[in-house]
mmCIF file of C-alpha atoms and ligand atoms in Angstrom:
data_model
loop_
_atom_site.group_PDB
_atom_site.id
_atom_site.type_symbol
_atom_site.label_atom_id
_atom_site.label_comp_id
_atom_site.label_asym_id
_atom_site.label_seq_id
_atom_site.Cartn_x
_atom_site.Cartn_y
_atom_site.Cartn_z
ATOM 1 C CA UNK A 9 5.218 -18.735 24.839
ATOM 2 C CA UNK A 10 2.919 -18.317 21.498
ATOM 3 C CA UNK A 11 4.662 -19.936 18.165
ATOM 4 C CA UNK A 12 3.450 -17.615 15.061
ATOM 5 C CA UNK A 13 4.206 -17.863 11.791
ATOM 6 C CA UNK A 14 4.844 -14.650 10.497
ATOM 7 C CA UNK A 15 4.949 -14.892 6.653
ATOM 8 C CA UNK A 16 8.037 -12.441 3.995
ATOM 9 C CA UNK A 17 9.780 -11.348 7.573
ATOM 10 C CA UNK A 18 12.520 -11.015 5.174
ATOM 11 C CA UNK A 19 11.166 -7.451 3.206
ATOM 12 C CA UNK A 20 10.620 -4.031 5.501
ATOM 13 C CA UNK A 21 8.161 -4.838 7.558
ATOM 14 C CA UNK A 22 8.129 -8.234 8.463
ATOM 15 C CA UNK A 23 11.952 -7.647 9.734
ATOM 16 C CA UNK A 24 11.275 -5.122 11.611
ATOM 17 C CA UNK A 25 8.012 -6.931 12.719
ATOM 18 C CA UNK A 26 9.503 -10.670 13.743
ATOM 19 C CA UNK A 27 12.170 -7.938 15.622
ATOM 20 C CA UNK A 28 9.317 -6.473 17.327
ATOM 21 C CA UNK A 29 8.449 -9.541 18.410
ATOM 22 C CA UNK A 30 11.295 -11.061 19.362
ATOM 23 C CA UNK A 31 11.885 -7.794 21.678
ATOM 24 C CA UNK A 32 8.265 -9.280 23.628
ATOM 25 C CA UNK A 33 9.635 -12.043 24.910
ATOM 26 C CA UNK A 34 6.476 -13.582 24.624
ATOM 27 C CA UNK A 35 6.325 -15.349 21.061
ATOM 28 C CA UNK A 36 8.628 -18.128 19.105
ATOM 29 C CA UNK A 37 8.066 -17.492 15.958
ATOM 30 C CA UNK A 38 8.934 -19.193 11.884
ATOM 31 C CA UNK A 39 9.446 -16.830 9.534
ATOM 32 C CA UNK A 40 8.383 -18.730 6.070
ATOM 33 C CA UNK A 41 9.898 -16.758 3.679
ATOM 34 C CA UNK A 42 10.665 -17.151 -0.347
ATOM 35 C CA UNK A 43 13.628 -14.665 -0.144
ATOM 36 C CA UNK A 44 12.775 -13.269 -3.697
ATOM 37 C CA UNK A 45 13.800 -10.039 -4.251
ATOM 38 C CA UNK A 46 12.034 -7.800 -1.644
ATOM 39 C CA UNK A 47 13.993 -10.414 0.642
ATOM 40 C CA UNK A 48 16.871 -10.398 2.964
ATOM 41 C CA UNK A 49 18.090 -11.881 6.004
ATOM 42 C CA UNK A 50 20.450 -9.526 7.042
ATOM 43 C CA UNK A 51 17.265 -7.824 7.426
ATOM 44 C CA UNK A 52 16.944 -9.880 10.550
ATOM 45 C CA UNK A 53 20.883 -10.702 10.584
ATOM 46 C CA UNK A 54 21.052 -9.578 14.734
ATOM 47 C CA UNK A 55 18.763 -13.702 14.989
ATOM 48 C CA UNK A 56 20.656 -16.332 13.832
ATOM 49 C CA UNK A 57 21.815 -17.575 16.917
ATOM 50 C CA UNK A 58 17.995 -16.547 18.818
ATOM 51 C CA UNK A 59 15.860 -20.373 19.711
ATOM 52 C CA UNK A 60 12.993 -18.511 19.730
ATOM 53 C CA UNK A 61 13.529 -17.651 16.544
ATOM 54 C CA UNK A 62 13.394 -20.047 12.885
ATOM 55 C CA UNK A 63 13.888 -19.717 9.167
ATOM 56 C CA UNK A 64 12.408 -21.389 7.522
ATOM 57 C CA UNK A 65 13.487 -20.455 3.065
ATOM 58 C CA UNK A 66 10.279 -21.406 1.106
ATOM 59 C CA UNK A 67 7.096 -20.126 -1.259
ATOM 60 C CA UNK A 68 3.293 -19.832 0.432
ATOM 61 C CA UNK A 69 1.920 -22.187 -2.946
ATOM 62 C CA UNK A 70 4.339 -25.108 -1.219
ATOM 63 C CA UNK A 71 1.578 -26.756 0.256
ATOM 64 C CA UNK A 72 3.076 -29.273 1.440
ATOM 65 C CA UNK A 73 5.606 -27.379 2.586
ATOM 66 C CA UNK A 74 3.017 -24.826 4.485
ATOM 67 C CA UNK A 75 0.842 -27.997 5.886
ATOM 68 C CA UNK A 76 3.692 -28.807 7.695
ATOM 69 C CA UNK A 77 4.854 -25.964 9.313
ATOM 70 C CA UNK A 78 1.233 -24.660 10.014
ATOM 71 C CA UNK A 79 0.806 -27.924 12.024
ATOM 72 C CA UNK A 80 3.724 -26.489 14.530
ATOM 73 C CA UNK A 81 2.154 -22.637 15.127
ATOM 74 C CA UNK A 82 -0.650 -20.699 17.296
ATOM 75 C CA UNK A 83 -1.588 -18.638 14.797
ATOM 76 C CA UNK A 84 -0.753 -16.326 11.576
ATOM 77 C CA UNK A 85 0.851 -12.891 10.294
ATOM 78 C CA UNK A 86 0.619 -13.164 6.877
ATOM 79 C CA UNK A 87 2.898 -10.997 4.971
ATOM 80 C CA UNK A 88 4.349 -12.261 2.184
ATOM 81 C CA UNK A 89 4.059 -10.874 -0.918
ATOM 82 C CA UNK A 90 5.199 -9.502 -4.567
ATOM 83 C CA UNK A 91 4.438 -5.408 -2.624
ATOM 84 C CA UNK A 92 5.622 -2.623 -5.737
ATOM 85 C CA UNK A 93 3.152 -0.932 -8.108
ATOM 86 C CA UNK A 94 5.316 -0.391 -10.845
ATOM 87 C CA UNK A 95 6.262 -4.312 -10.619
ATOM 88 C CA UNK A 96 3.418 -5.055 -11.335
ATOM 89 C CA UNK A 97 2.224 -2.551 -14.017
ATOM 90 C CA UNK A 98 5.140 -4.489 -15.560
ATOM 91 C CA UNK A 99 4.668 -8.361 -15.733
ATOM 92 C CA UNK A 100 1.050 -8.980 -12.488
ATOM 93 C CA UNK A 101 1.829 -11.875 -13.525
ATOM 94 C CA UNK A 102 3.625 -13.092 -9.967
ATOM 95 C CA UNK A 103 1.121 -11.042 -8.253
ATOM 96 C CA UNK A 104 -0.963 -13.358 -8.588
ATOM 97 C CA UNK A 105 0.729 -16.512 -7.730
ATOM 98 C CA UNK A 106 2.026 -15.163 -4.265
ATOM 99 C CA UNK A 107 -1.039 -12.441 -3.351
ATOM 100 C CA UNK A 108 -3.534 -14.454 -4.577
ATOM 101 C CA UNK A 109 -2.864 -18.644 -4.613
ATOM 102 C CA UNK A 110 -0.414 -17.968 -2.518
ATOM 103 C CA UNK A 111 -3.366 -16.211 -0.023
ATOM 104 C CA UNK A 112 -5.189 -19.338 -0.793
ATOM 105 C CA UNK A 113 -3.108 -21.531 -0.289
ATOM 106 C CA UNK A 114 -2.236 -20.547 3.796
ATOM 107 C CA UNK A 115 -5.627 -20.064 4.609
ATOM 108 C CA UNK A 116 -6.513 -23.922 3.424
ATOM 109 C CA UNK A 117 -3.384 -25.229 5.394
ATOM 110 C CA UNK A 118 -4.647 -22.684 8.401
ATOM 111 C CA UNK A 119 -7.932 -24.232 8.112
ATOM 112 C CA UNK A 120 -7.510 -27.390 8.152
ATOM 113 C CA UNK A 121 -4.287 -27.625 10.916
ATOM 114 C CA UNK A 122 -7.839 -27.192 12.899
ATOM 115 C CA UNK A 123 -5.293 -25.794 15.441
ATOM 116 C CA UNK A 124 -3.573 -22.121 14.906
ATOM 117 C CA UNK A 125 -5.975 -19.389 16.679
ATOM 118 C CA UNK A 126 -5.494 -16.173 14.723
ATOM 119 C CA UNK A 127 -5.426 -15.701 10.801
ATOM 120 C CA UNK A 128 -3.853 -12.454 10.693
ATOM 121 C CA UNK A 129 -3.596 -10.799 6.410
ATOM 122 C CA UNK A 130 -1.263 -7.627 6.318
ATOM 123 C CA UNK A 131 -3.262 -5.671 3.367
ATOM 124 C CA UNK A 132 -3.964 -2.416 2.102
ATOM 125 C CA UNK A 133 -5.092 0.680 2.440
ATOM 126 C CA UNK A 134 -4.576 0.563 -2.643
ATOM 127 C CA UNK A 135 -7.678 -1.856 -2.694
ATOM 128 C CA UNK A 136 -9.787 1.113 -1.809
ATOM 129 C CA UNK A 137 -9.120 2.821 -5.173
ATOM 130 C CA UNK A 138 -8.040 6.230 -5.312
ATOM 131 C CA UNK A 139 -9.546 9.431 -3.830
ATOM 132 C CA UNK A 140 -11.039 12.600 -4.543
ATOM 133 C CA UNK A 141 -9.140 16.528 -2.840
ATOM 134 C CA UNK A 142 -12.497 16.281 -1.205
ATOM 135 C CA UNK A 143 -13.587 13.291 -0.359
ATOM 136 C CA UNK A 144 -13.348 11.530 3.123
ATOM 137 C CA UNK A 145 -10.737 8.923 3.757
ATOM 138 C CA UNK A 146 -12.008 5.136 3.291
ATOM 139 C CA UNK A 147 -13.845 3.047 5.891
ATOM 140 C CA UNK A 148 -13.817 -0.638 6.310
ATOM 141 C CA UNK A 149 -17.005 -0.873 4.563
ATOM 142 C CA UNK A 150 -16.262 0.779 1.103
ATOM 143 C CA UNK A 151 -16.457 -0.774 -1.974
ATOM 144 C CA UNK A 152 -13.299 -2.309 -3.015
ATOM 145 C CA UNK A 153 -11.920 -0.804 -6.321
ATOM 146 C CA UNK A 154 -8.780 -1.906 -6.887
ATOM 147 C CA UNK A 155 -5.841 0.447 -9.638
ATOM 148 C CA UNK A 156 -3.152 -1.230 -9.839
ATOM 149 C CA UNK A 157 -2.686 -5.169 -10.576
ATOM 150 C CA UNK A 158 -0.895 -4.430 -6.921
ATOM 151 C CA UNK A 159 -3.672 -3.671 -6.161
ATOM 152 C CA UNK A 160 -6.781 -5.676 -7.511
ATOM 153 C CA UNK A 161 -3.775 -8.730 -5.725
ATOM 154 C CA UNK A 162 -4.126 -7.901 -2.985
ATOM 155 C CA UNK A 163 -8.277 -7.193 -2.815
ATOM 156 C CA UNK A 164 -8.266 -10.109 -4.830
ATOM 157 C CA UNK A 165 -7.074 -12.728 -1.379
ATOM 158 C CA UNK A 166 -8.717 -10.305 1.011
ATOM 159 C CA UNK A 167 -11.393 -11.403 -1.350
ATOM 160 C CA UNK A 168 -10.490 -15.014 -0.703
ATOM 161 C CA UNK A 169 -10.022 -13.762 3.651
ATOM 162 C CA UNK A 170 -13.633 -12.915 3.454
ATOM 163 C CA UNK A 171 -14.746 -16.986 2.321
ATOM 164 C CA UNK A 172 -12.477 -18.596 4.583
ATOM 165 C CA UNK A 173 -14.590 -16.524 7.017
ATOM 166 C CA UNK A 174 -17.667 -16.041 5.738
ATOM 167 C CA UNK A 175 -17.858 -20.162 5.074
ATOM 168 C CA UNK A 176 -15.961 -22.422 7.045
ATOM 169 C CA UNK A 177 -15.283 -19.981 10.215
ATOM 170 C CA UNK A 178 -12.449 -19.727 9.943
ATOM 171 C CA UNK A 179 -10.913 -17.067 12.149
ATOM 172 C CA UNK A 180 -9.263 -13.830 10.369
ATOM 173 C CA UNK A 181 -8.816 -10.428 10.628
ATOM 174 C CA UNK A 182 -7.417 -7.884 7.994
ATOM 175 C CA UNK A 183 -5.338 -5.249 8.904
ATOM 176 C CA UNK A 184 -5.834 -2.399 5.754
ATOM 177 C CA UNK A 185 -2.459 0.492 6.891
ATOM 178 C CA UNK A 186 -1.750 2.997 4.030
ATOM 179 C CA UNK A 187 2.572 3.650 3.688
ATOM 180 C CA UNK A 188 5.098 2.756 5.441
ATOM 181 C CA UNK A 189 8.512 4.252 6.004
ATOM 182 C CA UNK A 190 10.953 3.047 7.790
ATOM 183 C CA UNK A 191 14.390 1.100 8.566
ATOM 184 C CA UNK A 192 15.422 -1.782 5.817
ATOM 185 C CA UNK A 193 12.057 -1.224 3.347
ATOM 186 C CA UNK A 194 13.440 -1.629 0.459
ATOM 187 C CA UNK A 195 15.450 0.898 -2.339
ATOM 188 C CA UNK A 196 13.168 1.264 -4.403
ATOM 189 C CA UNK A 197 9.804 2.777 -2.813
ATOM 190 C CA UNK A 198 9.463 7.007 -2.992
ATOM 191 C CA UNK A 199 11.258 7.493 1.038
ATOM 192 C CA UNK A 200 14.297 4.992 1.084
ATOM 193 C CA UNK A 201 15.246 5.537 -2.980
ATOM 194 C CA UNK A 202 14.446 9.443 -3.235
ATOM 195 C CA UNK A 203 16.639 9.213 0.572
ATOM 196 C CA UNK A 204 19.476 7.094 -1.375
ATOM 197 C CA UNK A 205 19.817 9.314 -4.200
ATOM 198 C CA UNK A 206 20.507 13.000 -2.515
ATOM 199 C CA UNK A 207 23.029 11.251 -0.791
ATOM 200 C CA UNK A 208 24.564 10.296 -3.513
ATOM 201 C CA UNK A 209 23.818 13.589 -6.091
ATOM 202 C CA UNK A 210 21.968 11.436 -7.962
ATOM 203 C CA UNK A 211 18.291 12.847 -10.569
ATOM 204 C CA UNK A 212 14.635 12.416 -7.518
ATOM 205 C CA UNK A 213 12.606 10.307 -10.618
ATOM 206 C CA UNK A 214 9.035 12.320 -9.921
ATOM 207 C CA UNK A 215 6.578 10.879 -10.887
ATOM 208 C CA UNK A 216 3.973 13.225 -12.975
ATOM 209 C CA UNK A 217 3.080 16.628 -11.275
ATOM 210 C CA UNK A 218 3.682 14.963 -7.800
ATOM 211 C CA UNK A 219 0.827 15.918 -6.319
ATOM 212 C CA UNK A 220 -0.473 12.176 -4.960
ATOM 213 C CA UNK A 221 -1.041 11.903 -2.131
ATOM 214 C CA UNK A 222 0.266 9.019 1.203
ATOM 215 C CA UNK A 223 -0.693 9.083 3.759
ATOM 216 C CA UNK A 224 2.183 7.471 5.453
ATOM 217 C CA UNK A 225 2.610 5.573 9.039
ATOM 218 C CA UNK A 226 5.694 4.883 10.135
ATOM 219 C CA UNK A 227 7.443 0.736 10.609
ATOM 220 C CA UNK A 228 6.679 0.427 13.999
ATOM 221 C CA UNK A 229 3.548 2.233 14.752
ATOM 222 C CA UNK A 230 2.122 0.417 11.944
ATOM 223 C CA UNK A 231 4.086 -3.418 14.101
ATOM 224 C CA UNK A 232 1.948 -2.085 16.488
ATOM 225 C CA UNK A 233 -1.436 -2.259 15.840
ATOM 226 C CA UNK A 234 -0.889 -5.579 13.978
ATOM 227 C CA UNK A 235 0.085 -6.159 17.491
ATOM 228 C CA UNK A 236 -2.991 -5.298 19.412
ATOM 229 C CA UNK A 237 -4.353 -6.908 17.095
ATOM 230 C CA UNK A 238 -2.628 -9.792 17.683
ATOM 231 C CA UNK A 239 -3.284 -10.362 20.807
ATOM 232 C CA UNK A 240 -7.007 -8.287 21.217
ATOM 233 C CA UNK A 241 -8.713 -8.010 17.594
ATOM 234 C CA UNK A 242 -12.006 -9.717 17.090
ATOM 235 C CA UNK A 243 -11.999 -12.798 14.468
ATOM 236 C CA UNK A 244 -14.575 -11.992 11.183
ATOM 237 C CA UNK A 245 -13.733 -8.618 11.291
ATOM 238 C CA UNK A 246 -11.089 -5.820 9.896
ATOM 239 C CA UNK A 247 -8.653 -2.343 10.899
ATOM 240 C CA UNK A 248 -8.230 0.531 8.835
ATOM 241 C CA UNK A 249 -4.910 1.304 9.340
ATOM 242 C CA UNK A 250 -2.718 4.950 9.496
ATOM 243 C CA UNK A 251 -0.062 7.131 10.509
ATOM 244 C CA UNK A 252 -3.014 9.939 10.262
ATOM 245 C CA UNK A 253 0.060 12.026 7.746
ATOM 246 C CA UNK A 254 -1.214 12.590 4.181
ATOM 247 C CA UNK A 255 1.663 14.159 1.882
ATOM 248 C CA UNK A 256 1.724 15.055 -1.063
ATOM 249 C CA UNK A 257 5.479 13.275 -3.070
ATOM 250 C CA UNK A 258 6.276 16.746 -3.477
ATOM 251 C CA UNK A 259 6.131 17.742 -0.091
ATOM 252 C CA UNK A 260 8.127 14.022 0.901
ATOM 253 C CA UNK A 261 11.574 15.327 -1.687
ATOM 254 C CA UNK A 262 11.338 18.796 -0.004
ATOM 255 C CA UNK A 263 11.524 17.544 3.492
ATOM 256 C CA UNK A 264 13.302 14.656 2.630
ATOM 257 C CA UNK A 265 15.913 17.412 1.319
ATOM 258 C CA UNK A 266 15.809 19.760 3.619
ATOM 259 C CA UNK A 267 17.221 17.357 6.369
ATOM 260 C CA UNK A 268 20.018 16.015 3.494
ATOM 261 C CA UNK A 269 20.797 20.032 2.881
ATOM 262 C CA UNK A 270 20.463 19.288 -1.097
ATOM 263 C CA UNK A 271 18.459 21.827 -3.714
ATOM 264 C CA UNK A 272 15.359 21.356 -5.479
ATOM 265 C CA UNK A 273 17.382 20.813 -8.458
ATOM 266 C CA UNK A 274 17.746 17.284 -7.799
ATOM 267 C CA UNK A 275 14.652 17.090 -8.593
ATOM 268 C CA UNK A 276 13.260 15.109 -12.500
ATOM 269 C CA UNK A 277 9.892 15.345 -13.396
ATOM 270 C CA UNK A 278 9.435 12.322 -15.091
ATOM 271 C CA UNK A 279 6.199 10.348 -17.137
ATOM 272 C CA UNK A 280 2.750 9.387 -15.058
ATOM 273 C CA UNK A 281 3.362 5.902 -13.356
ATOM 274 C CA UNK A 282 0.247 4.838 -15.731
ATOM 275 C CA UNK A 283 -3.265 4.535 -13.219
ATOM 276 C CA UNK A 284 -1.595 6.496 -10.762
ATOM 277 C CA UNK A 285 -3.786 6.417 -7.828
ATOM 278 C CA UNK A 286 -4.204 10.538 -6.889
ATOM 279 C CA UNK A 287 -5.651 10.023 -3.240
ATOM 280 C CA UNK A 288 -4.968 7.377 -0.265
ATOM 281 C CA UNK A 289 -6.067 8.142 3.418
ATOM 282 C CA UNK A 290 -7.931 6.372 6.616
ATOM 283 C CA UNK A 291 -10.188 7.110 8.796
ATOM 284 C CA UNK A 292 -9.369 4.892 11.358
ATOM 285 C CA UNK A 293 -11.494 5.158 14.243
ATOM 286 C CA UNK A 294 -12.452 1.762 14.398
ATOM 287 C CA UNK A 295 -9.247 0.502 15.278
ATOM 288 C CA UNK A 296 -9.699 4.074 18.118
ATOM 289 C CA UNK A 297 -12.173 2.807 19.065
ATOM 290 C CA UNK A 298 -12.443 -1.385 19.579
ATOM 291 C CA UNK A 299 -8.761 -1.809 20.284
ATOM 292 C CA UNK A 300 -6.744 1.865 21.599
ATOM 293 C CA UNK A 301 -4.135 1.428 19.292
ATOM 294 C CA UNK A 302 -3.646 5.270 17.377
ATOM 295 C CA UNK A 303 -0.313 6.216 15.386
ATOM 296 C CA UNK A 304 2.385 7.323 18.196
ATOM 297 C CA UNK A 305 5.488 8.753 16.435
ATOM 298 C CA UNK A 306 5.172 12.772 13.681
ATOM 299 C CA UNK A 307 6.096 12.192 10.411
ATOM 300 C CA UNK A 308 9.014 15.198 11.178
ATOM 301 C CA UNK A 309 10.454 12.569 13.934
ATOM 302 C CA UNK A 310 10.161 9.261 12.122
ATOM 303 C CA UNK A 311 11.549 10.912 8.982
ATOM 304 C CA UNK A 312 14.918 11.711 10.597
ATOM 305 C CA UNK A 313 15.538 8.921 12.293
ATOM 306 C CA UNK A 314 15.269 7.151 9.008
ATOM 307 C CA UNK A 315 16.837 9.025 7.048
ATOM 308 C CA UNK A 316 19.864 9.101 9.484
ATOM 309 C CA UNK A 317 19.311 4.910 9.470
ATOM 310 C CA UNK A 318 19.758 4.916 5.939
ATOM 311 C CA UNK A 319 22.783 7.449 6.166
ATOM 312 C CA UNK A 320 24.270 5.432 8.978
ATOM 313 C CA UNK A 321 23.325 1.634 7.619
ATOM 314 C CA UNK A 322 24.401 2.965 4.606
ATOM 315 C CA UNK A 323 26.438 -1.176 3.611
ATOM 316 C CA UNK A 324 23.388 -1.970 4.016
ATOM 317 C CA UNK A 325 21.209 -0.757 1.178
ATOM 318 C CA UNK A 326 24.999 -0.832 -1.216
ATOM 319 C CA UNK A 327 24.996 -5.470 -0.262
ATOM 320 C CA UNK A 328 21.770 -4.464 -1.968
ATOM 321 C CA UNK A 329 21.642 -1.764 -4.332
ATOM 322 C CA UNK A 330 25.285 -4.212 -6.195
ATOM 323 C CA UNK A 331 22.919 -7.816 -5.277
ATOM 324 C CA UNK A 332 25.790 -8.985 -2.751
ATOM 325 C CA UNK A 333 22.683 -9.241 -0.121
ATOM 326 C CA UNK A 334 22.247 -12.544 -1.850
ATOM 327 C CA UNK A 335 25.022 -13.759 -1.037
ATOM 328 C CA UNK A 336 24.304 -13.565 2.652
ATOM 329 C CA UNK A 337 22.123 -16.888 2.099
ATOM 330 C CA UNK A 338 25.134 -19.181 -0.056
ATOM 331 C CA UNK A 339 27.282 -17.948 2.524
ATOM 332 C CA UNK A 340 25.227 -18.702 5.749
ATOM 333 C CA UNK A 341 22.958 -22.211 3.514
ATOM 334 C CA UNK A 342 25.520 -23.546 0.911
ATOM 335 C CA UNK A 343 22.576 -22.813 -1.552
ATOM 336 C CA UNK A 344 22.880 -19.762 -4.781
ATOM 337 C CA UNK A 345 19.486 -18.270 -4.667
HETATM 338 P P1 NAD B 412 8.498 -6.798 0.703
HETATM 339 O O1 NAD B 412 8.317 -6.835 -0.827
HETATM 340 O O2 NAD B 412 9.225 -5.424 1.536
HETATM 341 O O3 NAD B 412 8.548 -8.210 1.601
HETATM 342 C C1 NAD B 412 7.441 -8.985 1.199
HETATM 343 C C2 NAD B 412 7.866 -10.409 1.471
HETATM 344 O O4 NAD B 412 7.903 -11.734 1.526
HETATM 345 C C3 NAD B 412 10.193 -10.449 1.287
HETATM 346 O O5 NAD B 412 10.410 -11.219 1.328
HETATM 347 C C4 NAD B 412 9.763 -11.547 0.009
HETATM 348 O O6 NAD B 412 10.968 -12.319 -0.125
HETATM 349 C C5 NAD B 412 8.421 -12.184 0.648
HETATM 350 N N1 NAD B 412 7.639 -13.051 -0.001
HETATM 351 C C6 NAD B 412 7.698 -13.433 -1.573
HETATM 352 N N2 NAD B 412 6.693 -13.725 -2.293
HETATM 353 C C7 NAD B 412 7.420 -14.790 -1.904
HETATM 354 C C8 NAD B 412 6.431 -16.104 -1.718
HETATM 355 N N3 NAD B 412 5.192 -16.808 -2.497
HETATM 356 N N4 NAD B 412 6.423 -17.271 -0.575
HETATM 357 C C9 NAD B 412 7.693 -16.595 0.716
HETATM 358 N N5 NAD B 412 6.818 -15.487 0.473
HETATM 359 C C10 NAD B 412 7.782 -14.819 -0.445
HETATM 360 O O7 NAD B 412 7.300 -6.394 1.256
HETATM 361 P P2 NAD B 412 6.341 -4.828 2.258
HETATM 362 O O8 NAD B 412 6.718 -3.388 2.033
HETATM 363 O O9 NAD B 412 6.794 -5.442 3.753
HETATM 364 O O10 NAD B 412 5.234 -5.549 2.823
HETATM 365 C C11 NAD B 412 4.818 -6.208 3.679
HETATM 366 C C12 NAD B 412 3.320 -6.849 3.663
HETATM 367 O O11 NAD B 412 2.862 -5.592 3.154
HETATM 368 C C13 NAD B 412 2.202 -6.502 1.967
HETATM 369 O O12 NAD B 412 1.426 -7.470 2.123
HETATM 370 C C14 NAD B 412 1.901 -5.354 1.132
HETATM 371 O O13 NAD B 412 0.950 -5.710 1.124
HETATM 372 C C15 NAD B 412 1.447 -5.384 3.068
HETATM 373 N N6 NAD B 412 2.026 -3.919 2.770
HETATM 374 C C16 NAD B 412 2.394 -3.163 2.436
HETATM 375 C C17 NAD B 412 2.709 -1.521 2.771
HETATM 376 C C18 NAD B 412 3.976 -0.635 2.819
HETATM 377 O O14 NAD B 412 4.214 0.606 1.866
HETATM 378 N N7 NAD B 412 5.222 -1.115 2.646
HETATM 379 C C19 NAD B 412 1.522 -0.386 3.001
HETATM 380 C C20 NAD B 412 0.738 -1.437 3.378
HETATM 381 C C21 NAD B 412 0.247 -3.376 3.082
HETATM 382 P P1 TYD B 413 5.602 4.741 -3.663
HETATM 383 O O1 TYD B 413 6.553 3.381 -2.853
HETATM 384 O O2 TYD B 413 5.711 2.879 -4.794
HETATM 385 O O3 TYD B 413 4.363 3.199 -2.653
HETATM 386 P P2 TYD B 413 2.994 2.915 -3.399
HETATM 387 O O4 TYD B 413 2.714 3.279 -5.335
HETATM 388 O O5 TYD B 413 2.627 1.373 -3.508
HETATM 389 O O6 TYD B 413 2.105 4.050 -2.959
HETATM 390 O O7 TYD B 413 4.741 5.060 -4.721
HETATM 391 C C1 TYD B 413 5.087 6.564 -3.700
HETATM 392 C C2 TYD B 413 3.803 7.556 -4.093
HETATM 393 O O8 TYD B 413 5.225 8.000 -4.569
HETATM 394 C C3 TYD B 413 3.918 7.008 -5.545
HETATM 395 O O9 TYD B 413 2.840 8.404 -5.825
HETATM 396 C C4 TYD B 413 4.623 7.005 -6.674
HETATM 397 C C5 TYD B 413 5.323 7.226 -6.323
HETATM 398 N N1 TYD B 413 6.656 7.821 -6.812
HETATM 399 C C6 TYD B 413 7.603 8.480 -7.748
HETATM 400 O O10 TYD B 413 7.095 9.575 -7.393
HETATM 401 N N2 TYD B 413 8.302 8.689 -8.080
HETATM 402 C C7 TYD B 413 9.320 7.303 -7.858
HETATM 403 O O11 TYD B 413 10.967 6.639 -8.323
HETATM 404 C C8 TYD B 413 8.296 5.982 -7.400
HETATM 405 C C9 TYD B 413 9.757 4.429 -7.263
HETATM 406 C C10 TYD B 413 7.377 6.638 -6.318
#
């Protein structure tokens, strides 16, 4: 049985990934998460009594804590990050602390522990910058041209990961994925925010002209890709991941409105995001050729399942909107967050 350190496991993708890992029966997991606003222990409440799972509340910048954990694990999957572009525009400093400095602490402790076999760094298509309408999708060797403070902090972390490989031969792998959607996504991101607003009859704030394009992938497909990379990926490599599903934000919102039977009059065009990237698209042929992975969930199916999940799990997001989700830690660990 392999033991993994998963950082940021209480967030959206991390919690889906831990569920995926535990369901294989092949891994034990230590989840290190600071429980920022985006971390929700309720995402993993079903694993609380699972002997293969343990939770440590702490920050990835805490060198003493990280080096102690690193001695116990065989591999690392690093999700922990500040992840919301709008927040980074408002205040970049937490992005530098966590995404840049935290990643370096993890890399240093990983290297010194001299035991773990692989370090998977979870990155994003946003490090490549923005595409024009007719430009080909991003490839792994494309230059990094990040435009938001979030993207710049992720690009910085990618470069630190690369430097660790080049300098010390640390067995690192970088994955860069496009926009995820699915269960447990914090309702500040486009799909959960708009789905909940439609359910509540609230306005849908669409930035700019609504024609910005993102490539959408269901989080389960992303988790499966990370599993493949963990088990068979080659150290020193970068793998682009994506859903082969480019859609404008207006198209996404129309799909949600259509599924929930609501009117387009809810759409409210609002001021554009500063520096708003126009288009992302990923060339995922490398991971297909090298590891045989490709996405399997269509957007039509994935978005329906996701909206049904948010409908069926109203208490989950109501507790986030009211702030009650923070009480879970107090109740179970006796400390206030
Ligand atoms: P998220 O914001 O939902 O979760 C982030 C988690 O990290 C939270 O649980 C938070 O408490 C934790 N965390 C934050 N700072 C920490 C720190 N200093 N120490 C320990 N834990 C800390 O993010 P997500 O959407 O699940 O994204 C996970 C990773 O995947 C990120 O690295 C992100 O850049 C990357 N990514 C996300 C997407 C997407 O569409 N969401 C796409 C591609 C890549
Ligand atoms: P988001 O979910 O924040 O992901 P990212 O910025 O990392 O791609 O936003 C997805 C797209 O939706 C992006 O083009 C910005 C747009 N958007 C809106 O139009 N309105 C909103 O309220 C939000 C949160 C996003």
